[in-house]
Short mmCIF file of C-alpha atoms and ligand atoms in Angstrom, two decimals:
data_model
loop_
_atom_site.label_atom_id
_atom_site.label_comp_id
_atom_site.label_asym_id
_atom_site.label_seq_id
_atom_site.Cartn_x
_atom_site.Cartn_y
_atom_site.Cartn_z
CA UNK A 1 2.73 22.90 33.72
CA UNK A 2 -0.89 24.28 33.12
CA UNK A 3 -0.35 23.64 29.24
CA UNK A 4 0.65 20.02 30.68
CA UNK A 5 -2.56 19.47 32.24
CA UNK A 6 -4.56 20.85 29.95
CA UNK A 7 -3.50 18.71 27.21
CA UNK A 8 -4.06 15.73 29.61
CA UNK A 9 -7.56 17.14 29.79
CA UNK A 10 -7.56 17.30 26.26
CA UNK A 11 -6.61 13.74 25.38
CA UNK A 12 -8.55 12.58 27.98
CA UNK A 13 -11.72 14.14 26.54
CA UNK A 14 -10.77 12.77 23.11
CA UNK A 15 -10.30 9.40 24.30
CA UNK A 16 -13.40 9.16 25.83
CA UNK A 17 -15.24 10.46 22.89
CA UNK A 18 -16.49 7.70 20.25
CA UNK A 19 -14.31 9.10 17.37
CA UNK A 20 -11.35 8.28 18.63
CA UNK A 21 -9.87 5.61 17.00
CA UNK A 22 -7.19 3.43 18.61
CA UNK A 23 -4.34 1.64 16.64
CA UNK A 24 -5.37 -1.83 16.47
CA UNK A 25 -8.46 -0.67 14.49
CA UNK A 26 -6.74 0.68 12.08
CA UNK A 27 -3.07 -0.11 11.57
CA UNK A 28 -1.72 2.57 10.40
CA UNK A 29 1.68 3.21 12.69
CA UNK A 30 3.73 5.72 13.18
CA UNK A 31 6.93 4.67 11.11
CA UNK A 32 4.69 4.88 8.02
CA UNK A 33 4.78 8.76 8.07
CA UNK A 34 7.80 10.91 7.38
CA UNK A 35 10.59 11.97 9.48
CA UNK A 36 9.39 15.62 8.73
CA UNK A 37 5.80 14.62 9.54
CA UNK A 38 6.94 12.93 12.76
CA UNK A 39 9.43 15.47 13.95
CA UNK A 40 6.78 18.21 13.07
CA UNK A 41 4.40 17.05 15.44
CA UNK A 42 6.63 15.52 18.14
CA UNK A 43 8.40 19.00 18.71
CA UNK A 44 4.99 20.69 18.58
CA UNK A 45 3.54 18.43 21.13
CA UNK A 46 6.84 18.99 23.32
CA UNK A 47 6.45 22.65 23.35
CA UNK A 48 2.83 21.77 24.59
CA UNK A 49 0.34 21.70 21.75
CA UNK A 50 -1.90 19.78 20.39
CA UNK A 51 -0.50 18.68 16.95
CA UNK A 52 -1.81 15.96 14.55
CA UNK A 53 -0.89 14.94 10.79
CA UNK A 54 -4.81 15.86 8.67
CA UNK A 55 -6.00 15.69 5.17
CA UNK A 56 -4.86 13.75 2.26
CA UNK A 57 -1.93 11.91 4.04
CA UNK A 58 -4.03 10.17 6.91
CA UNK A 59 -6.32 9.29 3.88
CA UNK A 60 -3.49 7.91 2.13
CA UNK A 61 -1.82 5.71 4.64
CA UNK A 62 -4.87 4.25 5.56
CA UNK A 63 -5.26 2.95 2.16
CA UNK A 64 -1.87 2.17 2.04
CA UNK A 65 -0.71 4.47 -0.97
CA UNK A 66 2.35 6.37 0.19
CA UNK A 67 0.87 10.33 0.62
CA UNK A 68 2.63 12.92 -1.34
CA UNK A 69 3.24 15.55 1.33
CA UNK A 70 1.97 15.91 4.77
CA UNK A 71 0.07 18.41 6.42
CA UNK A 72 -0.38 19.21 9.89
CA UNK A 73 -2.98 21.08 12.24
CA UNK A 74 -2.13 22.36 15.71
CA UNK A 75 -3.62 24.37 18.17
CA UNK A 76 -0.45 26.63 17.75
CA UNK A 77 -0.30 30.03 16.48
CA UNK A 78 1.90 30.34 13.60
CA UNK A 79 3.96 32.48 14.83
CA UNK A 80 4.58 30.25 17.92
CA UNK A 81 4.87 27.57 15.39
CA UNK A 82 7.77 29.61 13.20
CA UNK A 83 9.90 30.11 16.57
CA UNK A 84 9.64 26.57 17.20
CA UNK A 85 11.73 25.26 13.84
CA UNK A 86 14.74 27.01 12.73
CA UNK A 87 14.46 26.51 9.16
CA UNK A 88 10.57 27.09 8.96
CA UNK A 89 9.04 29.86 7.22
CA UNK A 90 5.85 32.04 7.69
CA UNK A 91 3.29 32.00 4.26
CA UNK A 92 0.66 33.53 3.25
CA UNK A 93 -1.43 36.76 3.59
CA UNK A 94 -4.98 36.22 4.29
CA UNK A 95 -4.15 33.07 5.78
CA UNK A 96 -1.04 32.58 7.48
CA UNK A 97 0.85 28.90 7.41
CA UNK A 98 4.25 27.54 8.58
CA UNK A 99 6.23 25.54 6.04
CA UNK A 100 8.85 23.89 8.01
CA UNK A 101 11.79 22.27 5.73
CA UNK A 102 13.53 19.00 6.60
CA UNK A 103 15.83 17.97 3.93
CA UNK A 104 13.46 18.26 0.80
CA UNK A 105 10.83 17.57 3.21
CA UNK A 106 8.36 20.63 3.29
CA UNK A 107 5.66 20.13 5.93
CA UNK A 108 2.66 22.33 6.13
CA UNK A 109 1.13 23.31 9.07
CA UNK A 110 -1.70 25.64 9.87
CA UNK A 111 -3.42 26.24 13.35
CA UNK A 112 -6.84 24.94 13.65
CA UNK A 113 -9.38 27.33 12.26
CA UNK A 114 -13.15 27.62 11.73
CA UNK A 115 -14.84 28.11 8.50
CA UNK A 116 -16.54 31.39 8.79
CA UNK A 117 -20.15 31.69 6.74
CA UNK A 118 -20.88 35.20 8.00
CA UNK A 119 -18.42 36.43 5.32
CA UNK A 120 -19.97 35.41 1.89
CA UNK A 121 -20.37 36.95 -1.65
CA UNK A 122 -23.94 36.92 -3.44
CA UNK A 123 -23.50 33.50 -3.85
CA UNK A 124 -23.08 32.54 -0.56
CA UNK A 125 -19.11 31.54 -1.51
CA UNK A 126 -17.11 32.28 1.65
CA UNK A 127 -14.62 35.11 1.25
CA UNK A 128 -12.98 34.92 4.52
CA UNK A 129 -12.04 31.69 6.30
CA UNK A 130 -9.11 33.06 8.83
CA UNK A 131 -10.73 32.73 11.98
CA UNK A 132 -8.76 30.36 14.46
CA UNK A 133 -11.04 27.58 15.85
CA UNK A 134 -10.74 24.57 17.72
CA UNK A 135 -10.14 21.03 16.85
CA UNK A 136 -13.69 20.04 16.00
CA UNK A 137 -14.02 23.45 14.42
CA UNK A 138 -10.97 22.57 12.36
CA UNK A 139 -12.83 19.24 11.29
CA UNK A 140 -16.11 20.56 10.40
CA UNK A 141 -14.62 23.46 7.81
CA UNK A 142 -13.15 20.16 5.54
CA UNK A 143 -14.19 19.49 2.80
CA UNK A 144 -15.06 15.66 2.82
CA UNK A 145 -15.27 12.67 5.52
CA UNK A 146 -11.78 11.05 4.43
CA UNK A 147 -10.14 14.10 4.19
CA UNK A 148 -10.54 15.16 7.79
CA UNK A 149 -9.05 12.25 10.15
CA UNK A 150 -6.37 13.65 12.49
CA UNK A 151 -3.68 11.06 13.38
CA UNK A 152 -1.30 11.55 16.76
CA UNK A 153 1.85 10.29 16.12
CA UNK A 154 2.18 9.78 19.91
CA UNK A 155 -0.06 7.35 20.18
CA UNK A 156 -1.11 6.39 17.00
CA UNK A 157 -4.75 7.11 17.42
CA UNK A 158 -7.19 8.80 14.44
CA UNK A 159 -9.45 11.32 15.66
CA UNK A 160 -12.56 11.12 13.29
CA UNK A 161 -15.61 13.35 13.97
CA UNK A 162 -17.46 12.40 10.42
CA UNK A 163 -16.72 8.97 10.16
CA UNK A 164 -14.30 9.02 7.57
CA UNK A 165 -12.98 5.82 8.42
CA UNK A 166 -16.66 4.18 7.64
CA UNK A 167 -17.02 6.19 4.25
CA UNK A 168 -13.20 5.11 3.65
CA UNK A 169 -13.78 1.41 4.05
CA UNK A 170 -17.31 2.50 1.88
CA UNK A 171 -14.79 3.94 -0.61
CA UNK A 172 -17.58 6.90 -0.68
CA UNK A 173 -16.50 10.44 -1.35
CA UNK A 174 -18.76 12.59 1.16
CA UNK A 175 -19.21 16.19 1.79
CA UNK A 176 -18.91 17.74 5.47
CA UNK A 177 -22.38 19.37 6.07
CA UNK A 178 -24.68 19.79 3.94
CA UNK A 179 -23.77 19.51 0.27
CA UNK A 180 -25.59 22.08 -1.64
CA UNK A 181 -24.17 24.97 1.45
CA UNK A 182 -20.80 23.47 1.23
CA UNK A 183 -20.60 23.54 -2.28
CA UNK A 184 -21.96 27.38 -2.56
CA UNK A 185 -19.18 28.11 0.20
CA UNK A 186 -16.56 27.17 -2.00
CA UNK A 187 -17.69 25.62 -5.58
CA UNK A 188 -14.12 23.68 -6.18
CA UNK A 189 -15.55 21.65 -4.06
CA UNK A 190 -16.88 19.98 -6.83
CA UNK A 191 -13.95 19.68 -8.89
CA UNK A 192 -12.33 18.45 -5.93
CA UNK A 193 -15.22 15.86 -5.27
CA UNK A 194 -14.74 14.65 -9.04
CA UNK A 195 -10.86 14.37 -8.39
CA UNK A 196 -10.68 12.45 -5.45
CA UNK A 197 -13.72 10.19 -6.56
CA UNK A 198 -11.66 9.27 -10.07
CA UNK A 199 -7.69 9.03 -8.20
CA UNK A 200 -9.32 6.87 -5.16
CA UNK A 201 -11.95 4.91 -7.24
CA UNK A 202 -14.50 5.80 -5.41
CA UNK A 203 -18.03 6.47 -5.91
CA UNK A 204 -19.49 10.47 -5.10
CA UNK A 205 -22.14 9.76 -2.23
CA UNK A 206 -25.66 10.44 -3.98
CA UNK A 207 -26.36 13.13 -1.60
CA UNK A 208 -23.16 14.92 -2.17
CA UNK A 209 -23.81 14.68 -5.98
CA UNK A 210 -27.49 15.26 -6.65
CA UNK A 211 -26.98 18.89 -6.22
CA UNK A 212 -23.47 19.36 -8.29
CA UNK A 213 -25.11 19.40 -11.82
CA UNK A 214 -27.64 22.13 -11.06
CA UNK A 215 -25.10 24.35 -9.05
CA UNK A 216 -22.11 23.19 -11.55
CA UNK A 217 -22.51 27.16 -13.51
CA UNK A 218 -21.36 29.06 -9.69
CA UNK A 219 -17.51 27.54 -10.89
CA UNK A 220 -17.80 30.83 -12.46
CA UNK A 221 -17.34 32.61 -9.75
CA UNK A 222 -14.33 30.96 -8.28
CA UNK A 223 -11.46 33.60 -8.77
CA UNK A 224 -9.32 32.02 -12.43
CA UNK A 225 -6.02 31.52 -10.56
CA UNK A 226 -7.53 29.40 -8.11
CA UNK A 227 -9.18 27.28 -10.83
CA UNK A 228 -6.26 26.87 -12.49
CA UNK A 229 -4.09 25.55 -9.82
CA UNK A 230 -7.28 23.01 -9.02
CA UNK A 231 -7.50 21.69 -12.67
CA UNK A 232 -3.97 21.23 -12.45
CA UNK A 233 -3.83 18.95 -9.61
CA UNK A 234 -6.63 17.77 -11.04
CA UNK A 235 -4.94 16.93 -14.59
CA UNK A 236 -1.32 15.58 -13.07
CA UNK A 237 -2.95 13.49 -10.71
CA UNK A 238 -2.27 10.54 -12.36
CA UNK A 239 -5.85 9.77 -12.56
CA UNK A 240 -6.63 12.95 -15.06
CA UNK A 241 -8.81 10.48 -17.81
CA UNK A 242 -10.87 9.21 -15.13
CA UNK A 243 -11.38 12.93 -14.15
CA UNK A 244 -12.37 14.24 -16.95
CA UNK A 245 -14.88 11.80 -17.22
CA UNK A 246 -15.88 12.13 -13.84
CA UNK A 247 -16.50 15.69 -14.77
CA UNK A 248 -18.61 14.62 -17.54
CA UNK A 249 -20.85 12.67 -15.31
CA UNK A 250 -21.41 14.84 -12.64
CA UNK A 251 -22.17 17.64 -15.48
CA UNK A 252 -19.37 19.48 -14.63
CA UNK A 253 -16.97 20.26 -17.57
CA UNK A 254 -19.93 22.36 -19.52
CA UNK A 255 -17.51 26.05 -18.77
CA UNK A 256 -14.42 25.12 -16.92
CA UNK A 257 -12.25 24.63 -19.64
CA UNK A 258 -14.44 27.12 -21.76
CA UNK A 259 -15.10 24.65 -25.16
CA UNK A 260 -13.99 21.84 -23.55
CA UNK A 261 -16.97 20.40 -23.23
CA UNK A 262 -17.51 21.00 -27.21
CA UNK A 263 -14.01 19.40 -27.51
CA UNK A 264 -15.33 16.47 -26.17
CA UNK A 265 -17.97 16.18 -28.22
CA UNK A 266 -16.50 16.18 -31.22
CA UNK A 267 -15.02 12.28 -32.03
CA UNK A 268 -11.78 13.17 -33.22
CA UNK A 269 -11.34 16.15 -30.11
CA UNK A 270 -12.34 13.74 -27.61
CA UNK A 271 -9.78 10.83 -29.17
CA UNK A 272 -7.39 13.16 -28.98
CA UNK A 273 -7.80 14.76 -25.21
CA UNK A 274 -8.50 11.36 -23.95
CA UNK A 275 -4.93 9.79 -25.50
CA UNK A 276 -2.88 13.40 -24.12
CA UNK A 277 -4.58 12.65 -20.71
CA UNK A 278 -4.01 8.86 -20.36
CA UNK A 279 -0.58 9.46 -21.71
CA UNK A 280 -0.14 12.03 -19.38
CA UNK A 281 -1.64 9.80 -16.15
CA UNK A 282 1.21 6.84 -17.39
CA UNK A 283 4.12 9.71 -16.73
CA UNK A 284 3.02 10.26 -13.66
CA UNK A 285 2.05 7.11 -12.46
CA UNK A 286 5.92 6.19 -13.58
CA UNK A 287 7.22 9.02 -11.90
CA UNK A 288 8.27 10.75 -14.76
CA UNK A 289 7.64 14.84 -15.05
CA UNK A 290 4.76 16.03 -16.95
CA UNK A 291 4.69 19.39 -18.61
CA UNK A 292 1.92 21.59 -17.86
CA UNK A 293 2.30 23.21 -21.25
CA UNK A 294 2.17 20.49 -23.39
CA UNK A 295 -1.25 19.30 -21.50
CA UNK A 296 -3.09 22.27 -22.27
CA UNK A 297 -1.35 22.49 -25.72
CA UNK A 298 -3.05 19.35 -26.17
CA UNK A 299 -6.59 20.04 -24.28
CA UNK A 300 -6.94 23.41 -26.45
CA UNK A 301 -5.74 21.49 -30.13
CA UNK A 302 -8.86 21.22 -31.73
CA UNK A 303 -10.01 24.36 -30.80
CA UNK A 304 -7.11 25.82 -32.19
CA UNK A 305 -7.38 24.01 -35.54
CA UNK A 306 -10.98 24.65 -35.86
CA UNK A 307 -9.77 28.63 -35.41
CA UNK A 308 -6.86 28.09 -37.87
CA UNK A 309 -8.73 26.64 -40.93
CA UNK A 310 -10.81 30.03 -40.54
CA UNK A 311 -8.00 31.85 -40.14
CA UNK A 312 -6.66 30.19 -43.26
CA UNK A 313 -9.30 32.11 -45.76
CA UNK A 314 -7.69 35.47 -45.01
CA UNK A 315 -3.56 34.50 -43.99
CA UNK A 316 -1.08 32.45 -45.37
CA UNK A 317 -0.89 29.66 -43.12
CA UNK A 318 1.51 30.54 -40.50
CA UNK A 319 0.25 33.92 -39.68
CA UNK A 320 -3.13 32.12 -39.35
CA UNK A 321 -1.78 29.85 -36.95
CA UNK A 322 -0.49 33.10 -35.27
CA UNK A 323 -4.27 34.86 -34.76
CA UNK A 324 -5.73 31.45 -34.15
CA UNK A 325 -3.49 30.60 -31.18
CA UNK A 326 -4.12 34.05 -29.86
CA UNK A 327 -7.73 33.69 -30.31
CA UNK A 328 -7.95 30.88 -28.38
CA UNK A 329 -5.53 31.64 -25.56
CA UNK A 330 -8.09 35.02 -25.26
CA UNK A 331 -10.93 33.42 -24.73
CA UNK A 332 -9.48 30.70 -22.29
CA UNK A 333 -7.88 33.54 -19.95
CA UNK A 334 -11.17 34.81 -18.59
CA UNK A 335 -11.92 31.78 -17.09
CA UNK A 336 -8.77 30.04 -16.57
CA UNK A 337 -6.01 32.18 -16.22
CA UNK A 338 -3.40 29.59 -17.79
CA UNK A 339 0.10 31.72 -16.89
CA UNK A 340 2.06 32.69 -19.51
CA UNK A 341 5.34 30.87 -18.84
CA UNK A 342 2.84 28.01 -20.20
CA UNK A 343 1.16 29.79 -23.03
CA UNK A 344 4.57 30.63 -24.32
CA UNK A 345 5.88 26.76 -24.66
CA UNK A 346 2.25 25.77 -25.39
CA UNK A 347 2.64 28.49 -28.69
CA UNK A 348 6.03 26.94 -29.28
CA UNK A 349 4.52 23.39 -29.30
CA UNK A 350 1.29 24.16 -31.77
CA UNK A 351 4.00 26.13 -34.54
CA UNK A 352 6.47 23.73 -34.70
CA UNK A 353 3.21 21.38 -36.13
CA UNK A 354 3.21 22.92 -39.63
CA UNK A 355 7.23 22.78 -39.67
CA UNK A 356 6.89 18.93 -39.35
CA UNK A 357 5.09 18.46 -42.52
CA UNK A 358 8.31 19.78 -44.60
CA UNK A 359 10.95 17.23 -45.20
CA UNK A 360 12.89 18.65 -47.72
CA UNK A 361 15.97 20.87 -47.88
CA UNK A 362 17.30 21.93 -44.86
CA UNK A 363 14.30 22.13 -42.82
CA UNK A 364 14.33 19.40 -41.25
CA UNK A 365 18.09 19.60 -40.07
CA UNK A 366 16.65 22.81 -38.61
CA UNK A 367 13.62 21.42 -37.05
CA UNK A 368 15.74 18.41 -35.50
CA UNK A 369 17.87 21.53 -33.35
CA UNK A 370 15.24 23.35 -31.92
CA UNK A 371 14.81 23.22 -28.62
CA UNK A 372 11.29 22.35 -28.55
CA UNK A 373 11.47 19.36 -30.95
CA UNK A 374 10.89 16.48 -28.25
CA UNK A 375 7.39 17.91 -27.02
CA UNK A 376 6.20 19.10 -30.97
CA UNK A 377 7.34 15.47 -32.07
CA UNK A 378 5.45 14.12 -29.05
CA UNK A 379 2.70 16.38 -30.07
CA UNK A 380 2.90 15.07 -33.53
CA UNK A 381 2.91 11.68 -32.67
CA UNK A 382 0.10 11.96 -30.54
CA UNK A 383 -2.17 14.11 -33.55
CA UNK A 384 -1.46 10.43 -35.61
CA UNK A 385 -2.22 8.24 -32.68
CA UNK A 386 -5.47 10.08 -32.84
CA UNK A 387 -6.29 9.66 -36.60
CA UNK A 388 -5.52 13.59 -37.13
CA UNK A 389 -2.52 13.30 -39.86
CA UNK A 390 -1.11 10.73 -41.27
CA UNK A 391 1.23 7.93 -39.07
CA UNK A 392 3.39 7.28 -41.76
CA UNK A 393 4.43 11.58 -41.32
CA UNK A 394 5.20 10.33 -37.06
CA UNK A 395 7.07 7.20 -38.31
CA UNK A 396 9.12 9.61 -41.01
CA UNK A 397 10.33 11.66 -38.15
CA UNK A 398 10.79 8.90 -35.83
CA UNK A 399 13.43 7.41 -38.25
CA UNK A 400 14.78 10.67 -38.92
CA UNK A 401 15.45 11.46 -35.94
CA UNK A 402 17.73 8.59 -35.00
CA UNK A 403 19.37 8.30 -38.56
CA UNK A 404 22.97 8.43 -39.42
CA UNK A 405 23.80 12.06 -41.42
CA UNK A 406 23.85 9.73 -44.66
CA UNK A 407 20.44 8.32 -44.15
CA UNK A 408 19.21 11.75 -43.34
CA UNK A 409 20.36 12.69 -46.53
CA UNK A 410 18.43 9.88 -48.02
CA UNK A 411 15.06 10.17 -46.39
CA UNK A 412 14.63 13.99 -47.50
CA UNK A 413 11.88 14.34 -49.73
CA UNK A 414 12.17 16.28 -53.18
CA UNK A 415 10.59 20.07 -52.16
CA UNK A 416 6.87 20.38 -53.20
CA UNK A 417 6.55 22.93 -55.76
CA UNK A 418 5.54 25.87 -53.41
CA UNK A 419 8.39 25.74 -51.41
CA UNK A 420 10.71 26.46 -54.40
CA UNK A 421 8.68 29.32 -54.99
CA UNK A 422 10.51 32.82 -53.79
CA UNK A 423 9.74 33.93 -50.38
CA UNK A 424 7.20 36.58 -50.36
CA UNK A 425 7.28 39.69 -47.74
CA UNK A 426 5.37 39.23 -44.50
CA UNK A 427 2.01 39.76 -44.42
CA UNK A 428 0.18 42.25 -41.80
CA UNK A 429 -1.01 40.15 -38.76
CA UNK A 430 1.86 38.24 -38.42
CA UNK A 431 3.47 38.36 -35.38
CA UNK A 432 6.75 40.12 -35.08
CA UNK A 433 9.20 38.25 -32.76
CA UNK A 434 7.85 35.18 -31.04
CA UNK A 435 9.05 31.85 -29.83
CA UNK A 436 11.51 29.44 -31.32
CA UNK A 437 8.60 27.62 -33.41
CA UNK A 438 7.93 30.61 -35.43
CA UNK A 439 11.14 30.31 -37.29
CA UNK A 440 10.98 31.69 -40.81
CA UNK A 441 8.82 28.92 -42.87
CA UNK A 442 6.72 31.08 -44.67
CA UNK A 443 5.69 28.49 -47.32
CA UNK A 444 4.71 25.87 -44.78
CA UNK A 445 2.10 23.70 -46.45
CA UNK A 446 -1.67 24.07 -44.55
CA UNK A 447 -1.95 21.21 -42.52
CA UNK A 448 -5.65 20.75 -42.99
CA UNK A 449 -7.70 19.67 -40.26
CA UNK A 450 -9.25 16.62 -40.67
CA UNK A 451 -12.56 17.36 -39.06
P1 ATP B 1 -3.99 15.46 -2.29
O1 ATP B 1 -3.47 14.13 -1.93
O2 ATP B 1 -4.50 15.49 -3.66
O3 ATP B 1 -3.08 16.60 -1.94
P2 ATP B 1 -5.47 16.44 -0.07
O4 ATP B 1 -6.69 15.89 0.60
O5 ATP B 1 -4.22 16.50 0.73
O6 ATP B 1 -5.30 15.64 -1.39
P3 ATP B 1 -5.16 19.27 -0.42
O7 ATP B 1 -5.65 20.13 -1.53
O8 ATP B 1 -3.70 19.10 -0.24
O9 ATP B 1 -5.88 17.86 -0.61
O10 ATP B 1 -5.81 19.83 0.92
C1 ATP B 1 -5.44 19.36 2.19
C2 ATP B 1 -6.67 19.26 3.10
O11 ATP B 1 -7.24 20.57 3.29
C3 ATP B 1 -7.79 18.41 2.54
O12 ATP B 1 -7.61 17.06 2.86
C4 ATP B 1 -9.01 19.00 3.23
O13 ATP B 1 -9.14 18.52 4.54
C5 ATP B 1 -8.67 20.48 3.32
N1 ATP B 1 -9.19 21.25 2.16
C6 ATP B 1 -8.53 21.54 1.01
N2 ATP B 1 -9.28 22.26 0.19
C7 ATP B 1 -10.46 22.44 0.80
C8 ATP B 1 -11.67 23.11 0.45
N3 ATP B 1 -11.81 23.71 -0.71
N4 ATP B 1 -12.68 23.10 1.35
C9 ATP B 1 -12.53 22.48 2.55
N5 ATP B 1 -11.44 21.82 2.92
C10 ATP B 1 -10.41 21.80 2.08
MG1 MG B 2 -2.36 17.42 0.09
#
């Protein structure tokens, strides 16, 4: 009864205010969200709560692109909120959330909290954010104007205390507060300005940028985990080109992918990253799945080769493939802790490059089987695409491939001289064991870089 009335209070008090936002302004209705979505809120409201669908979704539908998952706020605890769906479960440590499940559905929903300042490191980033607040609080911890609309499913209205609809019509990407204390708060923030700027085409308000550049080095800070899962959402966005050069712009790559920035700056690097991402944006445009590992594979490449022609003046070519991989993946874990369920394939996918360059003998019977062949060959074709080694090597293997066993036979190429040579013992610093690329082709040719 009292929880009755006061969210009659509450509603009232909303409707007066000028942020609410009625229907017919701005069409968004309620059979555009998702049962879960719907159901999520309805039950929370029934129970008495306030409940509303926040964040990227309301974003979404009002630009009519279908969101990707929902997520909603509520004055409930989560606890309260766990009771209230059967197959729901509690997540989290420092902050706890509710996913409840419906179907394949998964909606998140957190209570309403209030970013806490009084909790910072020595550069003012915000270490604890777990203090429940209230709706307005909820708003004003967001990160930018169109991400923090609240939409009631029960009748339809957008609550918007930062005029996110007028920035969203503006197709402007502004920060909550102000930017330079926002962005020391929590420095994604940037990252996360760049990505929504390049996958909404919209332009980074020149207040929220002008301070990005100069505070671009406090990324550094930001714990590696968490930067990894942001450049990853960042990368199979669909809109990961148009990040990247977002980044650029705003003078933010310089250390996030450490050498990135020097990837970039060489012609054939760049060529290269740029055709992995855009190829990578088509997949998921089309719906098709991406693999993390073969994106980084292809974002660390030149690096890798530049370590591997070094390498090459002291180890036969494989086992300098070996210490350049590992010298690369070292230096990239400090600041990006890439997990190694992807380093392994992305290993896999950089030594199976040297096995494509032998098309004699059996190899290439061999090389056809391993389990890894689609992403090297897509690797492959993607090093000619760029002007790296020759087409005509991609186009070999592309007829190979789909050749009868006769035409097989006839496409093998007579062995080059050192590969008739005997096998000679391994050589110290090559790596004992390893993944399915590292199969026994001691003689493999150098593939020389070409820049
Ligand atoms: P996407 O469609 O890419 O998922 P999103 O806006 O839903 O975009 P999420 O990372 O899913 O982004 O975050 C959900 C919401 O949580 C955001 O819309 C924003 O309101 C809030 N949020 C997320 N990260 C931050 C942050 N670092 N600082 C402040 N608010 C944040
Ligand atoms: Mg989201």
């Amino acid at each position: 009864m009292i929880k009755k009335f006061i969210r009659r209070v509450l509603r009232l008090d909303a409707r007066s205010g000028h942020s609410l936002i009625p229907v017919s302004k701005h069409g968004v209705r309620r059979e555009a969200l998702s049962h879960g979505a719907r159901k999520t809120c309805e039950v929370l409201q029934q129970a008495g709560h306030s409940a509303y669908v926040v964040g990227g979704a309301v974003r979404d539908l009002l630009l009519g692109v279908p969101p990707k998952d929902y997520d909603v706020a509520t004055s409930a605890l989560p606890e309260e909120v766990h009771k209230l769906f059967r197959r729901s479960r509690l997540i989290g440590r420092r902050f706890k959330l509710v996913h409840c499940m419906f179907g394949s559905e998964t909606i998140e929903v957190s209570t309403f909290r209030a970013g806490d300042s009084s909790d910072t490191d020595e550069h003012g980033r915000v270490l604890r954010d777990n203090v429940y607040g209230s709706r307005e609080e909820d708003a004003a911890r967001r990160d930018f104007t169109v991400n923090a609309m609240y939409y009631d499913p029960h009748d339809e209205s957008i609550l918007d205390f930062h005029n996110g609809l007028r920035d969203l019509k503006k197709k402007t990407v502004r920060i909550i507060g102000d930017p330079g204390a926002r962005f020391r708060e929590d420095p994604v923030r940037m990252l996360r300005a760049a990505r929504f700027a390049a996958k909404l085409e919209f332009k980074i308000d020149p207040a929220t940028r002008a301070p990005i550049a100069e505070m671009a080095k406090l990324i550094e800070n930001v714990p590696a985990a968490r930067l990894f899962d942001e450049m990853l959402k960042l990368l199979l966005s669909g809109h990961a080109a148009s990040c990247v050069r977002e980044l650029r712009e705003a003078g933010l790559h310089h250390g996030l992918l450490p050498m990135l920035d020097v990837i970039l700056e060489q012609p054939m690097g760049e060529r290269f990253v740029m055709l992995a991402l855009g190829e990578t944006d088509e997949r998921v445009r089309a719906g098709k799945p991406v693999s993390p590992a073969f994106l980084f594979a292809s974002l660390l490449w030149h690096e890798v080769l530049t370590a591997w022609t070094k390498e090459q003046q002291n180890a036969r070519p494989v086992a300098a493939l070996h210490l350049a991989m590992d010298a690369v993946l070292d230096k990239q874990t400090d600041k990006l802790a890439i997990p190694r369920r992807f380093t392994a394939m992305m290993k896999e996918i950089w030594l199976l490059q040297p096995r494509f360059e032998q098309r004699s003998g059996k190899r290439p019977f061999a090389l056809l089987e391993n389990e890894r062949f689609r992403a090297g060959y897509d690797f492959l074709a993607l090093r000619s695409a760029s002007g790296e080694c020759p087409q005509e090597l991609t186009d070999w293997w592309e007829r190979f491939q789909h050749a009868s066993p006769d035409t097989r036979e006839d496409m093998l190429k007579p062995a080059a001289p050192d590969e008739r040579r005997p096998r000679r013992r391994r050589r110290p610093g090559r790596k004992p064991g390893g993944s399915s690329g590292s199969g026994d082709n001691g003689g493999a040719p150098p593939a020389a870089p070409a820049d």
